[in-house]
XYZ file of C-alpha atoms in Angstrom:
703
model
C 105.602 65.516 137.833
C 103.518 65.840 134.610
C 102.431 69.591 133.559
C 98.768 68.473 134.214
C 99.533 67.531 137.755
C 101.611 70.541 138.227
C 98.855 72.800 137.324
C 96.386 70.828 139.641
C 98.514 70.557 142.592
C 96.617 71.953 145.600
C 98.889 74.866 146.483
C 98.286 78.678 146.578
C 99.456 78.975 143.027
C 98.703 82.264 141.276
C 96.786 80.628 138.343
C 93.746 80.565 140.550
C 93.806 84.387 140.690
C 92.991 86.256 137.429
C 95.784 88.640 136.406
C 93.545 91.685 136.818
C 91.066 92.691 139.455
C 87.547 93.700 138.738
C 85.145 96.343 140.135
C 81.853 95.368 141.621
C 79.084 98.030 142.027
C 75.887 97.224 143.909
C 73.135 99.732 143.931
C 69.766 99.846 145.839
C 67.357 100.778 143.097
C 64.426 101.330 145.557
C 66.507 103.866 147.549
C 67.273 105.896 144.304
C 63.663 105.902 143.338
C 62.589 107.202 146.716
C 65.392 109.826 146.654
C 64.120 111.091 143.205
C 60.665 111.475 144.387
C 62.030 113.279 147.480
C 64.008 115.483 145.298
C 61.146 116.412 143.002
C 59.148 117.252 146.276
C 61.677 119.815 147.395
C 64.541 117.933 149.223
C 67.663 119.692 147.927
C 70.116 117.315 149.662
C 68.444 114.225 147.809
C 68.847 116.137 144.623
C 72.544 116.690 145.305
C 73.146 113.099 146.217
C 71.650 112.147 142.878
C 73.833 114.565 141.111
C 71.090 116.984 140.018
C 72.178 120.505 140.498
C 68.734 121.907 140.964
C 69.221 124.400 143.957
C 66.701 127.251 143.658
C 65.237 125.812 140.487
C 62.775 123.402 142.018
C 60.023 125.985 142.162
C 60.751 126.627 138.572
C 60.279 122.863 137.939
C 56.948 122.746 139.750
C 55.730 125.780 137.703
C 56.731 124.406 134.219
C 55.136 120.850 135.210
C 52.033 122.668 136.367
C 51.780 124.412 133.002
C 52.338 121.260 131.236
C 49.923 118.980 133.070
C 47.255 121.331 134.482
C 45.932 123.763 131.809
C 44.466 126.231 134.371
C 47.835 126.504 135.997
C 46.245 125.144 139.347
C 47.121 121.903 140.990
C 45.133 118.967 139.426
C 45.019 115.370 140.363
C 47.276 114.400 137.407
C 50.062 116.663 138.794
C 51.320 114.180 141.376
C 51.094 111.251 138.939
C 52.965 113.301 136.436
C 55.814 113.738 139.014
C 55.809 109.863 139.499
C 56.181 109.511 135.659
C 59.013 111.881 135.483
C 60.625 110.048 138.560
C 60.374 106.754 136.614
C 61.902 108.271 133.440
C 64.720 109.866 135.725
C 65.332 106.581 137.478
C 66.551 104.695 134.355
C 68.504 107.922 133.157
C 70.288 108.362 136.360
C 70.957 104.647 136.913
C 72.535 104.445 133.319
C 74.459 107.632 133.473
C 75.600 107.817 137.121
C 75.882 104.181 138.294
C 79.330 104.375 139.603
C 78.691 107.608 141.514
C 75.459 106.348 142.904
C 77.013 103.181 144.264
C 78.957 105.358 146.777
C 75.915 106.729 148.303
C 73.046 104.198 147.566
C 75.020 100.950 147.484
C 78.529 99.555 147.928
C 81.725 99.224 145.909
C 83.929 96.148 145.917
C 87.414 96.104 144.131
C 88.944 92.530 144.457
C 92.673 92.788 143.855
C 94.864 90.000 142.685
C 97.175 88.500 145.342
C 101.004 89.354 145.458
C 103.377 86.798 144.233
C 105.911 87.792 146.789
C 105.842 89.229 150.461
C 108.355 91.400 152.316
C 109.784 89.683 155.297
C 113.032 89.838 157.269
C 114.325 92.397 154.928
C 113.814 90.425 151.728
C 111.262 89.569 149.195
C 109.990 85.873 149.606
C 107.992 83.953 147.172
C 104.518 82.801 148.106
C 105.019 79.538 146.130
C 107.835 77.312 145.220
C 107.170 77.593 141.503
C 108.283 81.280 141.487
C 111.992 81.900 141.492
C 113.755 85.079 140.570
C 112.091 88.131 138.894
C 111.952 87.070 135.261
C 108.664 88.210 133.891
C 106.195 86.384 131.719
C 107.197 87.326 128.019
C 103.491 87.242 126.953
C 101.715 89.501 129.629
C 104.669 90.949 131.433
C 102.423 91.010 134.653
C 103.331 87.558 136.133
C 106.406 85.952 137.275
C 107.607 83.192 134.865
C 107.232 79.576 136.253
C 108.644 77.898 133.262
C 111.890 79.432 131.547
C 112.909 77.724 128.287
C 116.472 78.419 127.708
C 117.868 78.534 124.057
C 121.163 77.706 122.321
C 122.511 78.287 118.762
C 122.471 75.604 116.032
C 125.041 75.057 113.338
C 122.439 76.496 110.857
C 122.515 79.798 112.616
C 119.158 79.306 114.228
C 118.240 78.829 117.858
C 116.839 75.572 119.559
C 115.908 74.571 122.983
C 118.414 74.065 125.821
C 116.595 71.908 128.185
C 119.540 71.413 130.596
C 119.664 75.221 131.351
C 115.850 75.575 131.411
C 114.041 76.201 134.673
C 110.648 74.985 135.952
C 110.558 71.692 133.994
C 109.366 68.547 135.832
C 112.375 66.702 137.494
C 111.356 63.352 136.055
C 111.148 64.692 132.550
C 113.057 62.547 129.871
C 115.194 65.215 128.222
C 116.601 62.837 125.550
C 112.981 62.014 124.464
C 112.177 65.690 124.449
C 115.028 66.484 122.294
C 114.017 63.719 119.780
C 110.682 65.385 119.386
C 111.711 69.147 118.900
C 109.600 69.780 115.862
C 106.392 68.871 117.818
C 107.432 71.068 120.748
C 108.434 74.054 118.476
C 104.800 74.122 117.286
C 103.593 75.437 120.660
C 106.658 76.831 122.431
C 109.554 78.909 121.384
C 113.205 78.718 122.486
C 113.909 81.454 125.158
C 110.117 81.781 126.250
C 109.440 82.438 129.905
C 105.749 81.938 130.806
C 103.755 82.876 133.743
C 101.042 80.605 135.318
C 98.192 82.230 133.688
C 99.676 82.353 130.252
C 100.939 78.797 130.608
C 97.474 77.849 131.337
C 96.139 79.590 128.309
C 98.967 77.922 126.210
C 97.963 74.516 127.543
C 94.332 75.203 126.561
C 95.511 76.255 123.058
C 97.233 72.882 122.636
C 94.079 71.071 123.574
C 91.899 73.043 121.297
C 94.395 72.666 118.492
C 94.343 68.867 118.899
C 90.644 68.765 118.812
C 90.524 70.969 115.594
C 88.626 73.744 117.400
C 90.950 76.709 116.407
C 90.071 79.161 113.636
C 93.811 79.682 113.074
C 97.014 78.386 114.594
C 99.454 81.220 114.109
C 99.883 84.689 112.546
C 101.400 82.842 109.571
C 97.891 81.598 108.749
C 96.675 85.120 108.689
C 99.606 86.478 106.664
C 99.304 83.817 104.008
C 95.513 83.457 103.868
C 94.852 85.753 100.861
C 98.073 85.129 99.139
C 97.661 81.330 99.355
C 94.261 81.573 97.712
C 95.711 83.556 94.780
C 98.638 80.952 94.187
C 96.330 78.116 94.620
C 93.914 79.376 91.956
C 96.777 79.771 89.493
C 97.928 76.191 90.369
C 94.408 74.939 89.697
C 93.827 76.681 86.381
C 94.117 74.271 83.383
C 96.142 76.715 81.416
C 98.529 77.723 84.172
C 98.721 74.567 86.412
C 101.765 73.236 84.729
C 103.853 76.333 85.447
C 102.470 76.847 88.963
C 101.945 73.275 90.146
C 103.459 72.568 93.409
C 105.559 69.810 92.009
C 107.111 72.346 89.426
C 107.664 74.976 92.072
C 109.366 72.417 94.360
C 111.668 71.307 91.609
C 112.731 74.895 91.010
C 113.145 75.428 94.700
C 115.547 72.443 94.935
C 117.607 73.710 91.960
C 117.819 77.211 93.329
C 118.895 76.268 96.986
C 122.049 74.244 97.279
C 121.089 73.050 100.663
C 118.131 71.149 99.299
C 119.885 69.140 96.661
C 119.945 66.154 99.037
C 116.674 66.663 100.532
C 113.715 64.323 99.565
C 111.736 66.034 96.794
C 108.355 64.867 98.223
C 109.227 66.570 101.565
C 110.237 69.803 99.794
C 106.855 69.675 97.880
C 104.914 69.135 101.126
C 106.644 72.154 102.649
C 105.789 74.219 99.545
C 102.220 73.058 99.753
C 102.074 73.804 103.516
C 102.995 77.384 102.816
C 101.137 78.185 99.667
C 97.939 75.877 99.858
C 94.810 77.244 101.537
C 93.357 75.231 104.383
C 96.694 74.283 105.821
C 98.338 75.004 109.161
C 101.083 77.423 108.192
C 104.386 77.982 109.944
C 107.209 79.412 107.841
C 109.832 79.110 110.536
C 109.125 75.422 111.320
C 109.054 74.658 107.505
C 112.353 76.266 106.994
C 113.863 74.255 110.042
C 112.527 71.155 108.480
C 114.616 71.868 105.421
C 117.486 72.894 107.498
C 117.663 76.396 106.026
C 116.948 79.875 107.507
C 113.508 81.404 107.301
C 114.677 84.269 105.335
C 116.302 82.012 102.764
C 113.145 79.991 102.184
C 110.905 83.088 101.879
C 113.310 84.765 99.514
C 114.010 81.658 97.378
C 110.315 80.876 97.032
C 109.229 84.479 96.344
C 111.810 84.682 93.672
C 110.802 81.423 92.122
C 107.239 82.525 91.905
C 107.929 85.972 90.441
C 110.149 84.403 87.829
C 107.664 81.732 86.930
C 105.128 84.554 86.472
C 107.467 86.656 84.293
C 108.532 83.683 82.144
C 104.954 82.679 81.521
C 104.262 86.078 80.040
C 107.340 87.868 78.826
C 108.302 87.660 75.332
C 104.912 86.196 74.400
C 102.426 88.129 72.104
C 99.806 89.128 74.556
C 97.073 89.331 71.965
C 97.781 85.943 70.496
C 98.833 83.738 73.476
C 95.880 82.909 75.780
C 98.096 81.658 78.478
C 100.021 85.019 78.888
C 96.859 87.084 78.532
C 95.072 84.755 81.068
C 97.758 85.094 83.688
C 97.982 88.954 83.399
C 94.264 89.265 83.537
C 94.150 86.873 86.641
C 96.907 89.139 88.359
C 95.133 92.380 87.501
C 91.797 90.897 88.861
C 93.399 90.132 92.185
C 94.836 93.688 92.484
C 91.305 94.881 91.529
C 89.812 92.691 94.192
C 92.119 94.563 96.856
C 90.764 97.903 95.705
C 87.091 96.650 95.255
C 84.426 99.373 96.016
C 86.890 102.207 95.129
C 85.256 103.802 92.187
C 88.231 105.780 90.976
C 90.445 102.755 91.343
C 88.174 100.649 89.266
C 88.053 103.323 86.538
C 91.969 103.484 86.319
C 92.148 99.699 86.460
C 89.659 99.375 83.592
C 91.774 101.826 81.572
C 95.279 100.258 82.333
C 94.221 96.761 81.617
C 92.977 97.410 78.119
C 94.922 95.240 75.693
C 95.849 98.270 73.601
C 97.133 100.185 76.591
C 98.569 97.820 79.110
C 99.494 100.502 81.693
C 101.282 98.136 84.218
C 104.728 96.701 84.473
C 105.065 92.963 84.486
C 107.918 92.719 87.113
C 105.798 94.703 89.588
C 102.560 92.931 88.642
C 104.213 89.475 89.353
C 105.420 90.684 92.760
C 101.752 90.102 94.087
C 102.886 86.438 94.323
C 105.607 86.916 96.838
C 105.556 85.054 99.929
C 104.202 87.670 102.684
C 105.873 88.037 106.006
C 103.607 90.677 107.203
C 100.100 90.967 108.427
C 97.789 93.607 109.691
C 96.149 94.291 113.237
C 92.924 95.797 112.712
C 91.448 97.824 115.696
C 88.442 100.125 115.350
C 86.293 101.933 118.020
C 83.262 104.142 117.661
C 83.645 107.696 118.372
C 81.556 109.128 121.121
C 79.656 105.931 121.720
C 79.925 106.478 125.632
C 78.218 109.869 125.056
C 75.595 108.251 122.797
C 74.823 105.744 125.567
C 74.421 108.629 128.168
C 72.287 110.768 125.862
C 74.888 113.385 125.423
C 75.192 112.779 121.540
C 74.272 113.009 118.835
C 71.801 115.886 119.845
C 70.888 117.848 122.882
C 67.296 117.723 124.239
C 66.529 120.987 122.846
C 67.737 120.012 119.245
C 65.970 116.648 119.439
C 62.600 118.315 120.437
C 62.856 121.127 117.960
C 63.705 118.447 115.154
C 60.777 116.431 116.204
C 58.444 119.382 116.181
C 59.579 120.162 112.511
C 59.013 116.539 111.497
C 55.559 116.403 112.943
C 54.521 119.694 111.473
C 55.527 118.538 108.062
C 53.859 114.990 108.513
C 50.652 116.349 109.964
C 50.193 119.222 107.555
C 46.662 118.851 106.120
C 45.830 116.033 108.448
C 45.202 118.124 111.485
C 43.947 121.771 111.806
C 46.925 124.175 112.318
C 45.651 125.062 115.744
C 45.930 121.429 116.966
C 49.496 121.202 115.329
C 50.438 124.447 117.203
C 49.151 122.981 120.560
C 51.176 119.801 120.040
C 54.271 121.837 119.143
C 53.752 123.997 122.290
C 53.387 120.949 124.471
C 56.758 119.506 123.164
C 58.517 122.773 123.774
C 57.299 122.794 127.311
C 59.000 119.511 127.822
C 62.423 121.187 127.255
C 61.589 123.723 129.929
C 60.609 120.873 132.542
C 63.869 119.000 132.040
C 65.936 122.240 131.870
C 64.612 123.184 135.455
C 66.175 119.802 136.560
C 69.431 120.723 134.897
C 69.026 117.956 132.277
C 69.872 119.271 128.903
C 71.025 115.875 127.394
C 68.578 113.310 125.737
C 66.977 111.388 128.683
C 67.973 107.770 128.619
C 64.969 105.506 128.425
C 64.751 101.779 128.619
C 63.485 101.837 124.971
C 66.344 103.992 123.726
C 68.840 101.651 125.517
C 67.114 98.630 124.115
C 67.227 100.080 120.514
C 70.997 101.053 120.749
C 71.795 97.615 122.161
C 69.963 95.866 119.278
C 71.842 98.207 116.879
C 75.319 97.295 118.244
C 74.312 93.507 118.308
C 73.572 93.736 114.633
C 76.582 95.883 113.960
C 78.882 93.162 115.721
C 77.455 90.535 113.281
C 78.077 92.735 110.250
C 81.610 93.438 111.288
C 82.404 89.790 111.978
C 81.096 89.098 108.390
C 83.367 91.835 106.925
C 86.481 90.434 108.718
C 85.632 86.830 107.452
C 85.137 88.189 103.794
C 88.486 89.724 103.879
C 90.200 86.584 104.818
C 90.770 87.693 108.493
C 90.443 86.269 111.921
C 88.116 87.998 114.336
C 89.272 88.335 117.886
C 86.539 90.425 119.069
C 83.448 92.387 117.936
C 81.352 94.246 120.258
C 79.241 96.540 117.892
C 81.155 99.703 118.630
C 84.602 98.155 118.506
C 86.455 95.498 116.602
C 89.722 93.669 116.969
C 90.918 91.412 114.342
C 93.839 90.088 112.315
C 93.790 90.375 108.528
C 96.206 89.814 105.636
C 98.206 92.870 104.717
C 96.582 92.802 101.336
C 93.033 93.143 102.446
C 93.557 95.393 105.486
C 92.682 98.665 103.741
C 89.619 97.280 102.119
C 88.390 95.811 105.226
C 88.936 98.985 107.229
C 86.977 100.919 104.717
C 84.085 98.683 104.723
C 84.040 98.662 108.527
C 83.529 102.311 108.533
C 81.243 102.508 105.464
C 78.789 99.849 106.952
C 78.867 101.452 110.599
C 75.719 102.776 111.920
C 73.473 102.033 108.820
C 69.682 102.607 109.260
C 68.810 99.121 107.986
C 70.526 95.766 108.058
C 69.511 92.582 106.229
C 69.524 89.303 108.363
C 68.437 85.966 107.564
C 65.630 83.896 109.264
C 65.358 80.424 107.972
C 67.300 81.452 104.771
C 64.667 84.305 104.237
C 66.184 87.776 104.109
C 64.489 90.184 106.635
C 65.233 93.836 106.744
C 65.566 95.202 110.213
C 65.365 98.974 110.917
C 67.839 99.880 113.567
C 68.737 102.986 115.386
C 70.875 105.409 113.415
C 74.176 106.424 114.823
C 75.333 109.539 112.855
C 78.729 109.638 114.459
C 82.120 108.448 113.456
C 84.272 105.408 113.917
C 88.039 105.694 114.154
C 90.254 102.801 112.866
C 93.854 101.784 113.456
C 95.797 99.466 111.005
C 99.063 98.186 112.273
C 101.298 96.404 109.726
C 103.416 93.919 111.645
C 106.047 91.554 110.725
C 105.655 87.764 111.581
C 108.581 87.986 114.002
C 107.304 91.068 115.817
C 106.074 90.418 119.379
C 102.353 90.272 119.087
C 101.522 91.857 122.510
C 103.810 94.867 121.675
C 102.132 95.555 118.283
C 98.632 95.142 119.722
C 99.293 97.767 122.124
C 100.786 99.995 119.509
C 97.657 99.562 117.429
C 95.547 100.657 120.431
C 97.869 103.631 121.376
C 97.725 105.022 117.865
C 93.923 104.675 117.810
C 93.395 106.536 121.090
C 96.452 108.873 121.034
C 96.423 109.849 117.389
C 93.244 108.913 115.430
C 90.889 110.103 118.164
C 92.889 113.245 118.612
C 92.769 114.184 114.975
C 91.131 117.456 114.009
C 90.352 117.856 110.250
C 89.971 121.013 108.180
C 88.421 120.688 104.728
C 88.398 124.582 104.066
C 85.620 127.073 104.231
C 84.972 126.492 107.941
C 84.228 122.778 107.201
C 85.863 120.671 109.937
C 85.562 117.400 111.971
C 87.156 115.656 114.936
C 88.157 112.214 115.350
C 86.555 109.750 112.706
C 90.046 108.999 111.437
C 91.930 105.982 110.150
C 95.616 105.762 111.234
C 97.957 103.361 109.325
C 101.321 102.442 110.813
C 104.179 100.244 110.037
C 106.164 98.445 112.711
C 109.431 98.202 110.768
C 109.690 101.581 109.116
C 108.115 103.471 111.860
C 106.023 105.392 109.284
C 102.419 106.532 110.185
C 99.734 108.080 108.048
C 96.309 109.556 109.064
C 93.390 109.943 106.805
C 89.946 111.340 107.373
C 86.777 109.267 107.399
C 83.343 110.704 107.830
C 83.155 114.031 105.841
C 86.557 113.025 104.112
C 85.670 109.489 103.296
C 85.766 110.114 99.600
C 89.081 111.841 99.834
C 90.447 108.781 101.697
C 89.057 106.317 99.139
C 90.766 108.183 96.412
C 93.983 108.462 98.207
C 94.006 104.650 98.841
C 93.186 104.046 95.159
C 96.121 106.175 94.202
C 98.544 104.298 96.584
C 97.295 100.933 95.209
C 98.589 101.792 91.869
C 102.011 100.724 93.078
C 100.760 97.156 92.972
C 100.584 96.818 89.016
C 103.497 99.137 88.607
C 101.348 101.793 87.101
C 102.799 104.217 89.719
C 106.466 104.121 90.579
C 107.443 102.788 93.983
C 109.819 105.702 94.106
C 106.969 108.160 94.184
C 107.271 108.966 97.850
C 110.902 109.775 97.744
C 110.455 111.939 94.737
C 107.627 113.895 96.457
C 109.512 114.357 99.782
C 112.668 115.742 97.836
C 110.619 118.160 95.910
C 108.752 119.696 98.955
C 111.774 119.466 101.345
C 111.754 122.919 103.075
C 108.481 123.857 101.493
C 106.087 122.390 104.131
C 104.578 125.726 104.790
C 104.039 126.612 101.180
C 100.410 127.553 99.958
C 98.097 124.650 99.430
C 97.662 125.403 95.740
C 101.471 125.333 95.241
C 101.619 121.860 97.058
C 98.823 120.683 94.692
C 100.892 121.599 91.557
C 103.909 119.856 92.957
C 101.960 116.703 93.843
C 100.332 116.427 90.465
C 103.703 117.174 88.696
C 105.452 114.242 90.734
C 102.375 112.022 90.190
C 102.459 112.514 86.455
C 106.282 111.898 86.132
C 105.968 108.582 88.215
C 103.166 106.975 86.109
C 104.366 104.479 83.651
C 104.747 105.306 80.015
C 102.779 103.708 77.321
C 102.700 104.051 73.420
C 98.911 104.603 72.699
C 98.031 107.453 75.073
C 99.480 109.793 77.666
C 98.463 107.757 80.683
C 99.789 110.284 83.209
C 97.372 112.892 81.839
C 94.476 110.427 81.802
C 95.157 109.552 85.440
C 95.738 113.071 86.507
C 92.449 113.912 84.845
C 90.507 111.081 86.737
C 91.932 112.276 90.037
C 91.389 116.049 89.244
C 88.384 116.436 91.581
C 90.239 114.793 94.341
C 93.307 117.148 93.700
C 91.089 120.167 94.024
C 89.634 119.028 97.251
C 92.681 117.482 98.896
C 94.555 120.790 98.660
C 92.221 122.260 101.209
C 92.444 119.206 103.617
C 94.815 119.385 106.498
C 95.012 117.653 109.979
C 96.138 118.546 113.360
C 96.774 115.929 115.949
C 95.985 117.429 119.423
C 95.414 121.038 120.083
C 98.105 123.510 119.192
C 100.118 120.901 117.157
C 101.621 121.627 113.805
C 99.275 120.930 110.829
C 100.040 118.478 108.132
C 98.390 118.520 104.664
C 96.766 115.510 102.911
C 99.424 115.323 100.196
C 102.006 114.695 102.773
C 99.958 111.848 104.320
C 99.348 110.336 100.749
C 103.111 110.208 100.061
C 103.629 108.321 103.256
C 100.756 105.889 102.491
C 102.356 104.982 99.223
C 105.568 104.215 101.191
C 103.793 101.748 103.513
C 101.580 100.294 100.876
C 104.486 99.349 98.499
C 105.964 97.222 101.360
C 102.818 95.202 102.157
C 100.668 94.929 99.034
C-alpha cells in the first residue's frame, strides 16, 4: 500500500486528531453588560461575579460620579447616562482582562482533548489502530507513538544507512531493492534510525511536496548555517583579482590533492559538491555531500576549511601589503566582513578603523582567514516582549493615577497662554476626579478601551513586519513573528547583530512603511518596556526540538528572571539577552534597556577575537586571574580585567595598541564595574566582567 493510501485509509487513525487540545471560551456579552449596570446600581453580588471588589464602596462611587457629572452635587439627568457610559467602558475592559474567569459564570468552557492511542482492557494496553505497535515514541514530537520506524546499520565508511529489512511500518508491497538503489534521494528527507508519529509523518510528507514545488524558504539547517559564509566565499570567488585563487575549480583541485579518498573521484563531481556547499542559493546538506564522496562529514568540513584558510594565507602572506593590490584587497575584504558582523556598534567600528590602517595592521592573518571556515553551527533566536500581557491588560506601563497626572502636566504645559489659568485648573480638577471614580470601583490600572486595544494591535503588527525584515537582512529564516515575540534561525555570525537590532527597534514611536513605493511614516503606540532575547548556538547534528526547547527555557527561566544593578540604586528587571552554547554548556547574560550601551561594548570587545586583535585565550587568562577572587571589590575586578585585556591584545610596531583599545573602552570599564546581575531572588550575584569573559569563550567558537 502506498504512503498516500495509507494516510487516507478510512480508519480511526490519530492523524485526524491534533496532538494538542484547545480551549474554547464562549461568553454572553449581553449578560455581562446587564451585570455591570446592575453592579453600578448597587447589586454587590453582580459586582463580585464580575471580579470587581467594591463592597461598601458603591456609595463612594455614586458620590464621586455625582461630583463629576452634576456640578451642584444633586442628581441631574446626565447622571444615569454617565453610568451607562462607564458601563460601556467597563464592558470592554472586563471582557479583555477577565475573559477566562467570566466564561465560568456568563458563558461556557469547552476543552477538547486528543484521543488516546491505547485503551486498557483485560489487564493490558491495546492499540486503537493497527498502525501503532509497541511504545516507541516519535523522535520529533515525543507525544505520539511511531507508525514508521526506520532501522539503521553501519557502513564500511563508518557512517550509518537504512536497514529496510529491520524497519517497521513500511508498506508490505514496497520494492526494497529499488529503494536501496535510491538511497541518496531518500536521505534528503529521512534519516536512518528515525521513528515518526502520524502527525509528524504527515508534516514530513507535506514538506516533501512543498520542496518539490519550490515553495520552501530553506531545506535544512545547513542552509541557515552556511547562508552568510557562502556569500562571503562567493564574493571572493567572483572578484576579478581573487577569483583564480578562490575559484571553485581551484578549491576542488586542492581538496582532491589533500584527501586521498578523492583521488579517483570524478573532478566535476567534487567541484559540484564544493559549489553546493559554498555557493549561495543552493540546497545545502553537508552530510549528504560527504556521503556522495564516500568520506565522513567531519573529514569533508575539516579538509575544505583547511584549504580555504591556507588559500587565504598564501594569497596574503609574504607579500608587501602596501605594494601588492591582491593581498591588500583580500585583507580589506575580510576586515569588511568582520566589520559587517559588528555593524552599528560604535566602539567596534572605531577599533576596526584603527586596526585596519596600513601602518598599524592590528590583526593576525591566520585568525583573520579563519572567517572562511565552513561553519557547522547556527543560532536559534527567540525573543519575547517583557510585560506585554500586563500592557494588554492596562497594568503597564503606568497606573491610572500616574497616567492622569502625566496627562494633566502635559495639558497644563500645552494650554499655557491659550486658555485662562482658571479654565486649565477646572480641566485638571475634572481629570483628577476621574481617578476617584475608578478607584471607588477598585480599578487602579489603565482602563482597556477599544481604541487602546486597536492602537496596541497595530503597533504589534508593524513590529512583526519590522522583525521579519531584520531577520531577512541578517541572512536568517523567520519561523514566527507576532509583534511581541520572534522565533528565527540565523547564521551564527549574524546572530548577535540581529538580536541587538530586534531590541533596538522594538517599540519605536514611528515606523516607515511603503505604499505604492512611497514611504509613509506611521505614528504608533509607544511601548516603553523591555524585550528579552535568547540566542542558542547549536550544532548541525544537535536535535532541533531539544535546542528549541533549551532556547525557550533559558529565555523564560534566566533572561526573564534577571535582576540588574547598575550602581547608585539604578536597577532593572528582565530586558536581558541570554547567549548559550549547546556543546560547551556555557551561558552568558547581558543587560538590554538601561544597560544596552554596556552590552554593545561588551559584544564589540568579544568580536575582536575574529580578526585576532584579541587573543582567543583571553577567557582562560581572566578566569585564572580571578580564581578565588569572585567576591573581590568591583574596582579590583576592573583593574584585573583591564590588565588581562591589555596583555591579550596583539602587539604592533607603530603604537601601543593595547593602551589605545583600553582608552577606547575606558568609559565602558568605568560603568561595567558597577554592573551585576542576579538570576532569581536570593541567588548569588555575578559581575559583568565575568559575563564578558564567558562571552568571548562562546564567540570564538562561532564567529
